[in-house]
Amino acid sequence: MAVLQAVLKKVDPDLPGLQELMETGTCSTELFNNIIGMQIARNVLDSVVHDNALVQKALVKLDINPCDHRYLSDILDPHNRGSIGVLEFVDGIKRLRGDPRRSDVIAVDLMVRSLHGKADNILRWLEVTSKTARRAPPVFLPQNLKAYTSENSMEAGRPSSP
């Protein structure tokens, strides 16, 4: 909670109801909906994690390896969009807790295999498409038609039409 509170305070310090959340740990439905829709800029997360000793201590208490603290924004923003949704943040923190388990490694291996299969399918499709495109007749657009007609007429030994 301390990590999220520090991030929220940095993102929008004037958010109505944020002070109540900080003091009591409870919030209104309106505040909850506002928080859920928020995006945390990567530089804001980096700043909070780097500058706030309370946040660093909370991350350690959550069993997140201190070596991962400086890369937290990279880890939590895998699509490289530049910001992290609050739900993504909470889910990512939850997943980072503790040591990696064998199931984590296997899950990643299976995802990589799946992506590799999809990449192979795309490559095969591109190869078939490019072979088909080479055999296809030229597209007769108005700007290409005159040049194509002149070339074919000369090849056949006929003069091109005016």
JSON list of C-alpha atoms in Angstrom, two decimals:
[
{"chain": "A", "resi": 1, "resn": "MET", "atom": "CA", "xyz": [0.00, 0.00, 0.00]},
{"chain": "A", "resi": 2, "resn": "ALA", "atom": "CA", "xyz": [2.88, 2.36, 0.79]},
{"chain": "A", "resi": 3, "resn": "VAL", "atom": "CA", "xyz": [4.30, 1.96, -2.71]},
{"chain": "A", "resi": 4, "resn": "LEU", "atom": "CA", "xyz": [0.99, 2.67, -4.41]},
{"chain": "A", "resi": 5, "resn": "GLN", "atom": "CA", "xyz": [0.27, 5.62, -2.11]},
{"chain": "A", "resi": 6, "resn": "ALA", "atom": "CA", "xyz": [3.66, 7.19, -2.85]},
{"chain": "A", "resi": 7, "resn": "VAL", "atom": "CA", "xyz": [3.16, 6.72, -6.59]},
{"chain": "A", "resi": 8, "resn": "LEU", "atom": "CA", "xyz": [-0.38, 8.16, -6.49]},
{"chain": "A", "resi": 9, "resn": "LYS", "atom": "CA", "xyz": [0.80, 11.16, -4.48]},
{"chain": "A", "resi": 10, "resn": "LYS", "atom": "CA", "xyz": [3.46, 11.83, -7.12]},
{"chain": "A", "resi": 11, "resn": "VAL", "atom": "CA", "xyz": [1.07, 11.29, -10.07]},
{"chain": "A", "resi": 12, "resn": "ASP", "atom": "CA", "xyz": [-1.74, 13.52, -8.76]},
{"chain": "A", "resi": 13, "resn": "PRO", "atom": "CA", "xyz": [-1.15, 15.09, -5.33]},
{"chain": "A", "resi": 14, "resn": "ASP", "atom": "CA", "xyz": [-4.46, 17.00, -5.53]},
{"chain": "A", "resi": 15, "resn": "LEU", "atom": "CA", "xyz": [-6.59, 13.92, -6.18]},
{"chain": "A", "resi": 16, "resn": "PRO", "atom": "CA", "xyz": [-9.77, 14.34, -4.09]},
{"chain": "A", "resi": 17, "resn": "GLY", "atom": "CA", "xyz": [-9.89, 11.75, -1.32]},
{"chain": "A", "resi": 18, "resn": "LEU", "atom": "CA", "xyz": [-6.20, 10.80, -1.57]},
{"chain": "A", "resi": 19, "resn": "GLN", "atom": "CA", "xyz": [-5.43, 12.22, 1.87]},
{"chain": "A", "resi": 20, "resn": "GLU", "atom": "CA", "xyz": [-8.22, 10.13, 3.41]},
{"chain": "A", "resi": 21, "resn": "LEU", "atom": "CA", "xyz": [-6.80, 7.05, 1.70]},
{"chain": "A", "resi": 22, "resn": "MET", "atom": "CA", "xyz": [-3.36, 7.81, 3.11]},
{"chain": "A", "resi": 23, "resn": "GLU", "atom": "CA", "xyz": [-4.68, 8.34, 6.64]},
{"chain": "A", "resi": 24, "resn": "THR", "atom": "CA", "xyz": [-7.34, 5.65, 6.95]},
{"chain": "A", "resi": 25, "resn": "GLY", "atom": "CA", "xyz": [-6.61, 3.18, 4.17]},
{"chain": "A", "resi": 26, "resn": "THR", "atom": "CA", "xyz": [-10.18, 3.53, 2.90]},
{"chain": "A", "resi": 27, "resn": "CYS", "atom": "CA", "xyz": [-11.53, 5.39, -0.10]},
{"chain": "A", "resi": 28, "resn": "SER", "atom": "CA", "xyz": [-14.75, 6.27, -1.85]},
{"chain": "A", "resi": 29, "resn": "THR", "atom": "CA", "xyz": [-16.00, 4.50, -4.95]},
{"chain": "A", "resi": 30, "resn": "GLU", "atom": "CA", "xyz": [-15.25, 7.64, -6.95]},
{"chain": "A", "resi": 31, "resn": "LEU", "atom": "CA", "xyz": [-11.63, 7.72, -5.77]},
{"chain": "A", "resi": 32, "resn": "PHE", "atom": "CA", "xyz": [-11.28, 3.99, -6.40]},
{"chain": "A", "resi": 33, "resn": "ASN", "atom": "CA", "xyz": [-12.55, 4.41, -9.99]},
{"chain": "A", "resi": 34, "resn": "ASN", "atom": "CA", "xyz": [-10.19, 7.35, -10.53]},
{"chain": "A", "resi": 35, "resn": "ILE", "atom": "CA", "xyz": [-7.23, 5.34, -9.26]},
{"chain": "A", "resi": 36, "resn": "ILE", "atom": "CA", "xyz": [-8.09, 2.31, -11.40]},
{"chain": "A", "resi": 37, "resn": "GLY", "atom": "CA", "xyz": [-8.10, 4.50, -14.53]},
{"chain": "A", "resi": 38, "resn": "MET", "atom": "CA", "xyz": [-4.78, 6.18, -13.79]},
{"chain": "A", "resi": 39, "resn": "GLN", "atom": "CA", "xyz": [-1.57, 5.67, -15.73]},
{"chain": "A", "resi": 40, "resn": "ILE", "atom": "CA", "xyz": [1.80, 5.86, -14.00]},
{"chain": "A", "resi": 41, "resn": "ALA", "atom": "CA", "xyz": [4.51, 7.36, -16.16]},
{"chain": "A", "resi": 42, "resn": "ARG", "atom": "CA", "xyz": [7.70, 5.32, -16.11]},
{"chain": "A", "resi": 43, "resn": "ASN", "atom": "CA", "xyz": [9.82, 8.29, -15.05]},
{"chain": "A", "resi": 44, "resn": "VAL", "atom": "CA", "xyz": [7.46, 8.93, -12.11]},
{"chain": "A", "resi": 45, "resn": "LEU", "atom": "CA", "xyz": [7.78, 5.32, -10.95]},
{"chain": "A", "resi": 46, "resn": "ASP", "atom": "CA", "xyz": [11.56, 5.47, -11.33]},
{"chain": "A", "resi": 47, "resn": "SER", "atom": "CA", "xyz": [11.68, 8.67, -9.31]},
{"chain": "A", "resi": 48, "resn": "VAL", "atom": "CA", "xyz": [9.48, 7.33, -6.49]},
{"chain": "A", "resi": 49, "resn": "VAL", "atom": "CA", "xyz": [11.43, 4.07, -6.23]},
{"chain": "A", "resi": 50, "resn": "HIS", "atom": "CA", "xyz": [14.80, 5.81, -6.37]},
{"chain": "A", "resi": 51, "resn": "ASP", "atom": "CA", "xyz": [14.09, 8.74, -4.04]},
{"chain": "A", "resi": 52, "resn": "ASN", "atom": "CA", "xyz": [11.70, 7.33, -1.43]},
{"chain": "A", "resi": 53, "resn": "ALA", "atom": "CA", "xyz": [13.31, 5.17, 1.27]},
{"chain": "A", "resi": 54, "resn": "LEU", "atom": "CA", "xyz": [9.86, 4.15, 2.57]},
{"chain": "A", "resi": 55, "resn": "VAL", "atom": "CA", "xyz": [9.00, 2.76, -0.87]},
{"chain": "A", "resi": 56, "resn": "GLN", "atom": "CA", "xyz": [12.28, 0.87, -1.06]},
{"chain": "A", "resi": 57, "resn": "LYS", "atom": "CA", "xyz": [11.64, -0.61, 2.37]},
{"chain": "A", "resi": 58, "resn": "ALA", "atom": "CA", "xyz": [8.09, -1.58, 1.38]},
{"chain": "A", "resi": 59, "resn": "LEU", "atom": "CA", "xyz": [9.36, -3.31, -1.78]},
{"chain": "A", "resi": 60, "resn": "VAL", "atom": "CA", "xyz": [11.85, -5.30, 0.29]},
{"chain": "A", "resi": 61, "resn": "LYS", "atom": "CA", "xyz": [9.04, -6.26, 2.72]},
{"chain": "A", "resi": 62, "resn": "LEU", "atom": "CA", "xyz": [7.05, -7.44, -0.30]},
{"chain": "A", "resi": 63, "resn": "ASP", "atom": "CA", "xyz": [9.99, -9.76, -1.06]},
{"chain": "A", "resi": 64, "resn": "ILE", "atom": "CA", "xyz": [10.91, -7.97, -4.29]},
{"chain": "A", "resi": 65, "resn": "ASN", "atom": "CA", "xyz": [14.61, -8.35, -4.95]},
{"chain": "A", "resi": 66, "resn": "PRO", "atom": "CA", "xyz": [16.42, -5.03, -4.42]},
{"chain": "A", "resi": 67, "resn": "CYS", "atom": "CA", "xyz": [18.31, -5.67, -7.67]},
{"chain": "A", "resi": 68, "resn": "ASP", "atom": "CA", "xyz": [14.96, -5.37, -9.48]},
{"chain": "A", "resi": 69, "resn": "HIS", "atom": "CA", "xyz": [14.06, -1.99, -7.95]},
{"chain": "A", "resi": 70, "resn": "ARG", "atom": "CA", "xyz": [15.94, 0.07, -10.52]},
{"chain": "A", "resi": 71, "resn": "TYR", "atom": "CA", "xyz": [14.38, -1.89, -13.40]},
{"chain": "A", "resi": 72, "resn": "LEU", "atom": "CA", "xyz": [10.84, -1.89, -12.04]},
{"chain": "A", "resi": 73, "resn": "SER", "atom": "CA", "xyz": [9.45, 0.43, -14.71]},
{"chain": "A", "resi": 74, "resn": "ASP", "atom": "CA", "xyz": [11.04, -1.67, -17.47]},
{"chain": "A", "resi": 75, "resn": "ILE", "atom": "CA", "xyz": [9.67, -4.88, -15.98]},
{"chain": "A", "resi": 76, "resn": "LEU", "atom": "CA", "xyz": [6.15, -3.51, -15.45]},
{"chain": "A", "resi": 77, "resn": "ASP", "atom": "CA", "xyz": [5.94, -1.87, -18.91]},
{"chain": "A", "resi": 78, "resn": "PRO", "atom": "CA", "xyz": [6.76, -4.78, -21.25]},
{"chain": "A", "resi": 79, "resn": "HIS", "atom": "CA", "xyz": [4.98, -3.13, -24.21]},
{"chain": "A", "resi": 80, "resn": "ASN", "atom": "CA", "xyz": [7.20, -0.06, -23.83]},
{"chain": "A", "resi": 81, "resn": "ARG", "atom": "CA", "xyz": [4.25, 2.36, -23.91]},
{"chain": "A", "resi": 82, "resn": "GLY", "atom": "CA", "xyz": [5.87, 4.75, -21.44]},
{"chain": "A", "resi": 83, "resn": "SER", "atom": "CA", "xyz": [3.26, 4.32, -18.74]},
{"chain": "A", "resi": 84, "resn": "ILE", "atom": "CA", "xyz": [1.82, 1.61, -16.53]},
{"chain": "A", "resi": 85, "resn": "GLY", "atom": "CA", "xyz": [-1.83, 1.23, -15.56]},
{"chain": "A", "resi": 86, "resn": "VAL", "atom": "CA", "xyz": [-2.53, 0.92, -11.85]},
{"chain": "A", "resi": 87, "resn": "LEU", "atom": "CA", "xyz": [-3.94, -2.59, -12.27]},
{"chain": "A", "resi": 88, "resn": "GLU", "atom": "CA", "xyz": [-0.85, -3.60, -14.28]},
{"chain": "A", "resi": 89, "resn": "PHE", "atom": "CA", "xyz": [1.30, -2.12, -11.53]},
{"chain": "A", "resi": 90, "resn": "VAL", "atom": "CA", "xyz": [-0.44, -4.08, -8.77]},
{"chain": "A", "resi": 91, "resn": "ASP", "atom": "CA", "xyz": [-0.45, -7.30, -10.80]},
{"chain": "A", "resi": 92, "resn": "GLY", "atom": "CA", "xyz": [3.23, -6.87, -11.71]},
{"chain": "A", "resi": 93, "resn": "ILE", "atom": "CA", "xyz": [4.25, -6.24, -8.10]},
{"chain": "A", "resi": 94, "resn": "LYS", "atom": "CA", "xyz": [2.30, -9.33, -7.06]},
{"chain": "A", "resi": 95, "resn": "ARG", "atom": "CA", "xyz": [4.08, -11.46, -9.67]},
{"chain": "A", "resi": 96, "resn": "LEU", "atom": "CA", "xyz": [7.53, -10.16, -8.74]},
{"chain": "A", "resi": 97, "resn": "ARG", "atom": "CA", "xyz": [7.27, -11.29, -5.13]},
{"chain": "A", "resi": 98, "resn": "GLY", "atom": "CA", "xyz": [9.61, -14.04, -4.00]},
{"chain": "A", "resi": 99, "resn": "ASP", "atom": "CA", "xyz": [12.05, -16.22, -5.85]},
{"chain": "A", "resi": 100, "resn": "PRO", "atom": "CA", "xyz": [11.24, -17.50, -9.32]},
{"chain": "A", "resi": 101, "resn": "ARG", "atom": "CA", "xyz": [9.70, -20.96, -9.29]},
{"chain": "A", "resi": 102, "resn": "ARG", "atom": "CA", "xyz": [10.13, -23.72, -11.82]},
{"chain": "A", "resi": 103, "resn": "SER", "atom": "CA", "xyz": [6.59, -23.08, -13.05]},
{"chain": "A", "resi": 104, "resn": "ASP", "atom": "CA", "xyz": [7.59, -19.48, -13.90]},
{"chain": "A", "resi": 105, "resn": "VAL", "atom": "CA", "xyz": [10.45, -20.70, -16.07]},
{"chain": "A", "resi": 106, "resn": "ILE", "atom": "CA", "xyz": [8.27, -23.31, -17.78]},
{"chain": "A", "resi": 107, "resn": "ALA", "atom": "CA", "xyz": [5.53, -20.74, -18.45]},
{"chain": "A", "resi": 108, "resn": "VAL", "atom": "CA", "xyz": [8.03, -18.42, -20.14]},
{"chain": "A", "resi": 109, "resn": "ASP", "atom": "CA", "xyz": [9.47, -21.31, -22.16]},
{"chain": "A", "resi": 110, "resn": "LEU", "atom": "CA", "xyz": [6.00, -22.26, -23.40]},
{"chain": "A", "resi": 111, "resn": "MET", "atom": "CA", "xyz": [5.22, -18.66, -24.36]},
{"chain": "A", "resi": 112, "resn": "VAL", "atom": "CA", "xyz": [8.49, -18.38, -26.29]},
{"chain": "A", "resi": 113, "resn": "ARG", "atom": "CA", "xyz": [7.74, -21.65, -28.12]},
{"chain": "A", "resi": 114, "resn": "SER", "atom": "CA", "xyz": [4.29, -20.35, -29.02]},
{"chain": "A", "resi": 115, "resn": "LEU", "atom": "CA", "xyz": [5.72, -17.07, -30.33]},
{"chain": "A", "resi": 116, "resn": "HIS", "atom": "CA", "xyz": [8.35, -19.00, -32.31]},
{"chain": "A", "resi": 117, "resn": "GLY", "atom": "CA", "xyz": [5.60, -21.08, -33.96]},
{"chain": "A", "resi": 118, "resn": "LYS", "atom": "CA", "xyz": [3.66, -17.95, -34.86]},
{"chain": "A", "resi": 119, "resn": "ALA", "atom": "CA", "xyz": [6.80, -16.31, -36.28]},
{"chain": "A", "resi": 120, "resn": "ASP", "atom": "CA", "xyz": [7.42, -19.43, -38.41]},
{"chain": "A", "resi": 121, "resn": "ASN", "atom": "CA", "xyz": [3.85, -19.26, -39.72]},
{"chain": "A", "resi": 122, "resn": "ILE", "atom": "CA", "xyz": [4.28, -15.58, -40.63]},
{"chain": "A", "resi": 123, "resn": "LEU", "atom": "CA", "xyz": [7.56, -16.36, -42.41]},
{"chain": "A", "resi": 124, "resn": "ARG", "atom": "CA", "xyz": [5.94, -19.16, -44.44]},
{"chain": "A", "resi": 125, "resn": "TRP", "atom": "CA", "xyz": [3.04, -16.87, -45.35]},
{"chain": "A", "resi": 126, "resn": "LEU", "atom": "CA", "xyz": [5.45, -14.13, -46.48]},
{"chain": "A", "resi": 127, "resn": "GLU", "atom": "CA", "xyz": [7.42, -16.60, -48.60]},
{"chain": "A", "resi": 128, "resn": "VAL", "atom": "CA", "xyz": [4.26, -17.89, -50.33]},
{"chain": "A", "resi": 129, "resn": "THR", "atom": "CA", "xyz": [2.94, -14.36, -50.78]},
{"chain": "A", "resi": 130, "resn": "SER", "atom": "CA", "xyz": [6.19, -13.07, -52.30]},
{"chain": "A", "resi": 131, "resn": "LYS", "atom": "CA", "xyz": [6.36, -16.03, -54.75]},
{"chain": "A", "resi": 132, "resn": "THR", "atom": "CA", "xyz": [2.76, -15.41, -55.77]},
{"chain": "A", "resi": 133, "resn": "ALA", "atom": "CA", "xyz": [3.42, -11.68, -56.18]},
{"chain": "A", "resi": 134, "resn": "ARG", "atom": "CA", "xyz": [6.37, -12.35, -58.52]},
{"chain": "A", "resi": 135, "resn": "ARG", "atom": "CA", "xyz": [4.17, -14.48, -60.81]},
{"chain": "A", "resi": 136, "resn": "ALA", "atom": "CA", "xyz": [1.21, -12.14, -60.79]},
{"chain": "A", "resi": 137, "resn": "PRO", "atom": "CA", "xyz": [0.57, -9.99, -63.87]},
{"chain": "A", "resi": 138, "resn": "PRO", "atom": "CA", "xyz": [1.34, -6.31, -63.46]},
{"chain": "A", "resi": 139, "resn": "VAL", "atom": "CA", "xyz": [-1.34, -4.07, -62.10]},
{"chain": "A", "resi": 140, "resn": "PHE", "atom": "CA", "xyz": [-2.75, -1.87, -64.84]},
{"chain": "A", "resi": 141, "resn": "LEU", "atom": "CA", "xyz": [-2.99, 1.53, -63.34]},
{"chain": "A", "resi": 142, "resn": "PRO", "atom": "CA", "xyz": [-3.49, 4.44, -65.74]},
{"chain": "A", "resi": 143, "resn": "GLN", "atom": "CA", "xyz": [0.11, 5.65, -65.23]},
{"chain": "A", "resi": 144, "resn": "ASN", "atom": "CA", "xyz": [1.55, 2.14, -65.88]},
{"chain": "A", "resi": 145, "resn": "LEU", "atom": "CA", "xyz": [-0.70, 1.13, -68.78]},
{"chain": "A", "resi": 146, "resn": "LYS", "atom": "CA", "xyz": [0.97, 3.25, -71.47]},
{"chain": "A", "resi": 147, "resn": "ALA", "atom": "CA", "xyz": [4.50, 2.10, -70.53]},
{"chain": "A", "resi": 148, "resn": "TYR", "atom": "CA", "xyz": [3.41, -1.55, -70.37]},
{"chain": "A", "resi": 149, "resn": "THR", "atom": "CA", "xyz": [1.65, -1.34, -73.75]},
{"chain": "A", "resi": 150, "resn": "SER", "atom": "CA", "xyz": [4.75, 0.22, -75.42]},
{"chain": "A", "resi": 151, "resn": "GLU", "atom": "CA", "xyz": [7.09, -2.44, -74.04]},
{"chain": "A", "resi": 152, "resn": "ASN", "atom": "CA", "xyz": [4.90, -5.38, -75.09]},
{"chain": "A", "resi": 153, "resn": "SER", "atom": "CA", "xyz": [4.28, -3.95, -78.58]},
{"chain": "A", "resi": 154, "resn": "MET", "atom": "CA", "xyz": [8.01, -3.63, -79.25]},
{"chain": "A", "resi": 155, "resn": "GLU", "atom": "CA", "xyz": [8.66, -7.15, -78.05]},
{"chain": "A", "resi": 156, "resn": "ALA", "atom": "CA", "xyz": [6.06, -8.50, -80.46]},
{"chain": "A", "resi": 157, "resn": "GLY", "atom": "CA", "xyz": [7.57, -6.52, -83.36]},
{"chain": "A", "resi": 158, "resn": "ARG", "atom": "CA", "xyz": [4.64, -4.17, -83.59]},
{"chain": "A", "resi": 159, "resn": "PRO", "atom": "CA", "xyz": [4.85, -0.45, -83.19]},
{"chain": "A", "resi": 160, "resn": "SER", "atom": "CA", "xyz": [3.12, 0.90, -80.14]},
{"chain": "A", "resi": 161, "resn": "SER", "atom": "CA", "xyz": [-0.16, 2.62, -80.58]},
{"chain": "A", "resi": 162, "resn": "PRO", "atom": "CA", "xyz": [-0.14, 6.44, -80.28]}
]
